[in-house]
Amino acid sequence: VIIRTTHGDFDEELLRKVEGRREDANEIATWQEWWLGTELVKRDAQVHLKSVSALGATTRMGDQK
Amino acid sequence: VNVQAFCTSAKVDALAAICSSTDTLMAALYVAAGSLGADTTGYSTTNEVVGMGYTAGGIEVTNVVGADSANGVAFWTPSAPLVYPSVTLTVVDTVLIYNESQGGRAIAVFNFGTQSIIEGTFTLTMPPNDDVTGLVRIG
């Protein structure tokens, strides 16, 4: 498979592919890196957003007695 | 029995007013050095990422499903992933969704772990659009 890199189009088989994943409260992230020797020549990433904008809306019409 | 409440219909109306499917919504990316957050009022180029394949202002958000509600919670989520193809971007960690049709009015800021993209595609995928996981919710 030919992929686009910092050196132009390159046969993916000639590159070393590294994949990663991270998850925390805000996101699930995955990425793929293609290395030519010690040089990173291509990197894709996907971030799955989690809802972080929930609001607590309420009403208030004076103190309760 | 009467119950004091912020009416769910009003919550939906509030979301619909800023996320109308007839408006053009945009998604701009920012570098980790930025200071976007709850106080952000609109789109700005300050600390917006600069890189190959990326145009200032970001990309248009697919928005064909309007605000909805369930269980007293109003919610809205973009209708498709945000995809930035063929880009080279460094230390991005935030996306601002804003309403271009309303003068760049800010809608929401989403922060994630720092990412760099090299001759690649950056994709932000969305959670299920419901009252529990919807991307923007008023509860």
mmCIF file with all atom_site columns, C-alpha atoms in Angstrom, chain B residues 25-130:
data_model
loop_
_atom_site.group_PDB
_atom_site.id
_atom_site.type_symbol
_atom_site.label_atom_id
_atom_site.label_alt_id
_atom_site.label_comp_id
_atom_site.label_asym_id
_atom_site.label_entity_id
_atom_site.label_seq_id
_atom_site.pdbx_PDB_ins_code
_atom_site.Cartn_x
_atom_site.Cartn_y
_atom_site.Cartn_z
_atom_site.occupancy
_atom_site.B_iso_or_equiv
_atom_site.pdbx_formal_charge
_atom_site.auth_seq_id
_atom_site.auth_comp_id
_atom_site.auth_asym_id
_atom_site.auth_atom_id
_atom_site.pdbx_PDB_model_num
ATOM 1   C CA . LEU B 1 25  ? -21.329 25.748 12.379 1.00 0.00 ? 25  LEU B CA 1
ATOM 2   C CA . MET B 1 26  ? -17.544 25.470 12.282 1.00 0.00 ? 26  MET B CA 1
ATOM 3   C CA . ALA B 1 27  ? -14.873 23.575 14.212 1.00 0.00 ? 27  ALA B CA 1
ATOM 4   C CA . ALA B 1 28  ? -11.504 25.289 14.717 1.00 0.00 ? 28  ALA B CA 1
ATOM 5   C CA . LEU B 1 29  ? -8.409  23.708 16.262 1.00 0.00 ? 29  LEU B CA 1
ATOM 6   C CA . TYR B 1 30  ? -6.144  25.368 18.836 1.00 0.00 ? 30  TYR B CA 1
ATOM 7   C CA . VAL B 1 31  ? -2.662  24.713 20.127 1.00 0.00 ? 31  VAL B CA 1
ATOM 8   C CA . ALA B 1 32  ? -2.010  23.700 23.704 1.00 0.00 ? 32  ALA B CA 1
ATOM 9   C CA . ALA B 1 33  ? -0.748  27.185 24.562 1.00 0.00 ? 33  ALA B CA 1
ATOM 10  C CA . GLY B 1 34  ? -4.244  28.620 24.133 1.00 0.00 ? 34  GLY B CA 1
ATOM 11  C CA . SER B 1 35  ? -6.615  29.698 26.891 1.00 0.00 ? 35  SER B CA 1
ATOM 12  C CA . LEU B 1 36  ? -10.037 28.751 25.606 1.00 0.00 ? 36  LEU B CA 1
ATOM 13  C CA . GLY B 1 37  ? -12.715 27.727 28.061 1.00 0.00 ? 37  GLY B CA 1
ATOM 14  C CA . ALA B 1 38  ? -16.023 28.707 29.565 1.00 0.00 ? 38  ALA B CA 1
ATOM 15  C CA . ASP B 1 39  ? -15.232 32.402 29.145 1.00 0.00 ? 39  ASP B CA 1
ATOM 16  C CA . THR B 1 40  ? -14.684 32.080 25.392 1.00 0.00 ? 40  THR B CA 1
ATOM 17  C CA . THR B 1 41  ? -17.332 34.097 23.588 1.00 0.00 ? 41  THR B CA 1
ATOM 18  C CA . GLY B 1 42  ? -16.415 33.620 19.948 1.00 0.00 ? 42  GLY B CA 1
ATOM 19  C CA . TYR B 1 43  ? -14.030 32.398 17.313 1.00 0.00 ? 43  TYR B CA 1
ATOM 20  C CA . SER B 1 44  ? -10.588 33.994 17.284 1.00 0.00 ? 44  SER B CA 1
ATOM 21  C CA . THR B 1 45  ? -7.399  33.270 15.400 1.00 0.00 ? 45  THR B CA 1
ATOM 22  C CA . THR B 1 46  ? -5.373  33.732 18.608 1.00 0.00 ? 46  THR B CA 1
ATOM 23  C CA . ASN B 1 47  ? -3.593  30.446 19.240 1.00 0.00 ? 47  ASN B CA 1
ATOM 24  C CA . GLU B 1 48  ? -5.445  28.759 16.391 1.00 0.00 ? 48  GLU B CA 1
ATOM 25  C CA . VAL B 1 49  ? -3.240  26.068 14.927 1.00 0.00 ? 49  VAL B CA 1
ATOM 26  C CA . VAL B 1 50  ? -1.266  26.861 11.781 1.00 0.00 ? 50  VAL B CA 1
ATOM 27  C CA . GLY B 1 51  ? -0.122  24.069 9.549  1.00 0.00 ? 51  GLY B CA 1
ATOM 28  C CA . MET B 1 52  ? -0.115  22.480 6.148  1.00 0.00 ? 52  MET B CA 1
ATOM 29  C CA . GLY B 1 53  ? -3.577  21.627 4.910  1.00 0.00 ? 53  GLY B CA 1
ATOM 30  C CA . TYR B 1 54  ? -5.403  23.557 7.635  1.00 0.00 ? 54  TYR B CA 1
ATOM 31  C CA . THR B 1 55  ? -7.403  26.688 6.836  1.00 0.00 ? 55  THR B CA 1
ATOM 32  C CA . ALA B 1 56  ? -8.011  29.319 9.521  1.00 0.00 ? 56  ALA B CA 1
ATOM 33  C CA . GLY B 1 57  ? -11.554 28.987 10.805 1.00 0.00 ? 57  GLY B CA 1
ATOM 34  C CA . GLY B 1 58  ? -11.474 25.217 10.633 1.00 0.00 ? 58  GLY B CA 1
ATOM 35  C CA . ILE B 1 59  ? -13.995 22.973 8.931  1.00 0.00 ? 59  ILE B CA 1
ATOM 36  C CA . GLU B 1 60  ? -17.768 23.014 8.684  1.00 0.00 ? 60  GLU B CA 1
ATOM 37  C CA . VAL B 1 61  ? -19.645 20.882 11.184 1.00 0.00 ? 61  VAL B CA 1
ATOM 38  C CA . THR B 1 62  ? -22.212 18.478 9.764  1.00 0.00 ? 62  THR B CA 1
ATOM 39  C CA . ASN B 1 63  ? -25.409 19.440 11.514 1.00 0.00 ? 63  ASN B CA 1
ATOM 40  C CA . VAL B 1 64  ? -28.548 17.780 10.216 1.00 0.00 ? 64  VAL B CA 1
ATOM 41  C CA . VAL B 1 65  ? -30.050 16.620 13.501 1.00 0.00 ? 65  VAL B CA 1
ATOM 42  C CA . GLY B 1 66  ? -31.324 19.455 15.635 1.00 0.00 ? 66  GLY B CA 1
ATOM 43  C CA . ALA B 1 67  ? -31.449 19.717 19.417 1.00 0.00 ? 67  ALA B CA 1
ATOM 44  C CA . ASP B 1 68  ? -33.627 17.124 21.116 1.00 0.00 ? 68  ASP B CA 1
ATOM 45  C CA . SER B 1 69  ? -34.526 16.086 24.648 1.00 0.00 ? 69  SER B CA 1
ATOM 46  C CA . ALA B 1 70  ? -35.111 13.042 26.824 1.00 0.00 ? 70  ALA B CA 1
ATOM 47  C CA . ASN B 1 71  ? -35.604 12.629 30.556 1.00 0.00 ? 71  ASN B CA 1
ATOM 48  C CA . GLY B 1 72  ? -35.533 16.376 31.097 1.00 0.00 ? 72  GLY B CA 1
ATOM 49  C CA . VAL B 1 73  ? -32.156 16.843 29.396 1.00 0.00 ? 73  VAL B CA 1
ATOM 50  C CA . ALA B 1 74  ? -31.706 18.774 26.161 1.00 0.00 ? 74  ALA B CA 1
ATOM 51  C CA . PHE B 1 75  ? -28.867 17.573 23.963 1.00 0.00 ? 75  PHE B CA 1
ATOM 52  C CA . TRP B 1 76  ? -27.156 18.150 20.623 1.00 0.00 ? 76  TRP B CA 1
ATOM 53  C CA . THR B 1 77  ? -24.293 16.418 18.840 1.00 0.00 ? 77  THR B CA 1
ATOM 54  C CA . PRO B 1 78  ? -22.714 17.028 15.420 1.00 0.00 ? 78  PRO B CA 1
ATOM 55  C CA . SER B 1 79  ? -24.138 14.591 12.878 1.00 0.00 ? 79  SER B CA 1
ATOM 56  C CA . ALA B 1 80  ? -20.771 13.321 11.626 1.00 0.00 ? 80  ALA B CA 1
ATOM 57  C CA . PRO B 1 81  ? -17.141 13.136 12.758 1.00 0.00 ? 81  PRO B CA 1
ATOM 58  C CA . LEU B 1 82  ? -14.941 16.189 12.289 1.00 0.00 ? 82  LEU B CA 1
ATOM 59  C CA . VAL B 1 83  ? -12.293 15.194 9.762  1.00 0.00 ? 83  VAL B CA 1
ATOM 60  C CA . TYR B 1 84  ? -9.187  17.230 8.881  1.00 0.00 ? 84  TYR B CA 1
ATOM 61  C CA . PRO B 1 85  ? -7.568  15.364 5.964  1.00 0.00 ? 85  PRO B CA 1
ATOM 62  C CA . SER B 1 86  ? -4.002  15.708 4.671  1.00 0.00 ? 86  SER B CA 1
ATOM 63  C CA . VAL B 1 87  ? -2.721  18.011 7.404  1.00 0.00 ? 87  VAL B CA 1
ATOM 64  C CA . THR B 1 88  ? 0.455   18.594 9.353  1.00 0.00 ? 88  THR B CA 1
ATOM 65  C CA . LEU B 1 89  ? -0.381  20.120 12.746 1.00 0.00 ? 89  LEU B CA 1
ATOM 66  C CA . THR B 1 90  ? 1.656   20.428 15.916 1.00 0.00 ? 90  THR B CA 1
ATOM 67  C CA . VAL B 1 91  ? 0.575   20.298 19.589 1.00 0.00 ? 91  VAL B CA 1
ATOM 68  C CA . VAL B 1 92  ? -3.170  20.609 19.035 1.00 0.00 ? 92  VAL B CA 1
ATOM 69  C CA . ASP B 1 93  ? -5.293  19.989 22.132 1.00 0.00 ? 93  ASP B CA 1
ATOM 70  C CA . THR B 1 94  ? -8.584  21.858 21.711 1.00 0.00 ? 94  THR B CA 1
ATOM 71  C CA . VAL B 1 95  ? -11.468 22.214 19.285 1.00 0.00 ? 95  VAL B CA 1
ATOM 72  C CA . LEU B 1 96  ? -13.877 25.146 19.378 1.00 0.00 ? 96  LEU B CA 1
ATOM 73  C CA . ILE B 1 97  ? -17.299 24.626 17.844 1.00 0.00 ? 97  ILE B CA 1
ATOM 74  C CA . TYR B 1 98  ? -18.810 27.953 16.885 1.00 0.00 ? 98  TYR B CA 1
ATOM 75  C CA . ASN B 1 99  ? -21.654 29.444 14.902 1.00 0.00 ? 99  ASN B CA 1
ATOM 76  C CA . GLU B 1 100 ? -20.291 31.261 11.871 1.00 0.00 ? 100 GLU B CA 1
ATOM 77  C CA . SER B 1 101 ? -23.780 32.426 10.889 1.00 0.00 ? 101 SER B CA 1
ATOM 78  C CA . GLN B 1 102 ? -24.054 34.271 14.186 1.00 0.00 ? 102 GLN B CA 1
ATOM 79  C CA . GLY B 1 103 ? -20.821 36.227 13.987 1.00 0.00 ? 103 GLY B CA 1
ATOM 80  C CA . GLY B 1 104 ? -18.589 33.428 15.174 1.00 0.00 ? 104 GLY B CA 1
ATOM 81  C CA . ARG B 1 105 ? -20.447 32.979 18.449 1.00 0.00 ? 105 ARG B CA 1
ATOM 82  C CA . ALA B 1 106 ? -18.847 30.270 20.581 1.00 0.00 ? 106 ALA B CA 1
ATOM 83  C CA . ILE B 1 107 ? -20.849 27.126 21.386 1.00 0.00 ? 107 ILE B CA 1
ATOM 84  C CA . ALA B 1 108 ? -18.479 24.727 23.130 1.00 0.00 ? 108 ALA B CA 1
ATOM 85  C CA . VAL B 1 109 ? -14.816 24.054 23.805 1.00 0.00 ? 109 VAL B CA 1
ATOM 86  C CA . PHE B 1 110 ? -13.495 20.496 23.938 1.00 0.00 ? 110 PHE B CA 1
ATOM 87  C CA . ASN B 1 111 ? -10.070 19.734 25.305 1.00 0.00 ? 111 ASN B CA 1
ATOM 88  C CA . PHE B 1 112 ? -8.139  16.523 24.657 1.00 0.00 ? 112 PHE B CA 1
ATOM 89  C CA . GLY B 1 113 ? -4.643  15.177 25.053 1.00 0.00 ? 113 GLY B CA 1
ATOM 90  C CA . THR B 1 114 ? -2.093  16.949 22.869 1.00 0.00 ? 114 THR B CA 1
ATOM 91  C CA . GLN B 1 115 ? -1.881  15.566 19.340 1.00 0.00 ? 115 GLN B CA 1
ATOM 92  C CA . SER B 1 116 ? 0.463   16.190 16.441 1.00 0.00 ? 116 SER B CA 1
ATOM 93  C CA . ILE B 1 117 ? -0.447  15.094 12.947 1.00 0.00 ? 117 ILE B CA 1
ATOM 94  C CA . ILE B 1 118 ? 2.154   14.568 10.237 1.00 0.00 ? 118 ILE B CA 1
ATOM 95  C CA . GLU B 1 119 ? 1.039   14.257 6.595  1.00 0.00 ? 119 GLU B CA 1
ATOM 96  C CA . GLY B 1 120 ? -2.040  12.597 8.007  1.00 0.00 ? 120 GLY B CA 1
ATOM 97  C CA . THR B 1 121 ? -5.685  12.773 8.930  1.00 0.00 ? 121 THR B CA 1
ATOM 98  C CA . PHE B 1 122 ? -7.006  14.080 12.222 1.00 0.00 ? 122 PHE B CA 1
ATOM 99  C CA . THR B 1 123 ? -10.455 12.781 13.123 1.00 0.00 ? 123 THR B CA 1
ATOM 100 C CA . LEU B 1 124 ? -12.678 13.800 16.017 1.00 0.00 ? 124 LEU B CA 1
ATOM 101 C CA . THR B 1 125 ? -15.485 11.302 16.466 1.00 0.00 ? 125 THR B CA 1
ATOM 102 C CA . MET B 1 126 ? -18.703 11.984 18.332 1.00 0.00 ? 126 MET B CA 1
ATOM 103 C CA . PRO B 1 127 ? -20.465 10.208 21.181 1.00 0.00 ? 127 PRO B CA 1
ATOM 104 C CA . PRO B 1 128 ? -24.026 8.875  20.814 1.00 0.00 ? 128 PRO B CA 1
ATOM 105 C CA . ASN B 1 129 ? -26.512 11.723 20.561 1.00 0.00 ? 129 ASN B CA 1
ATOM 106 C CA . ASP B 1 130 ? -28.670 11.197 23.637 1.00 0.00 ? 130 ASP B CA 1
#
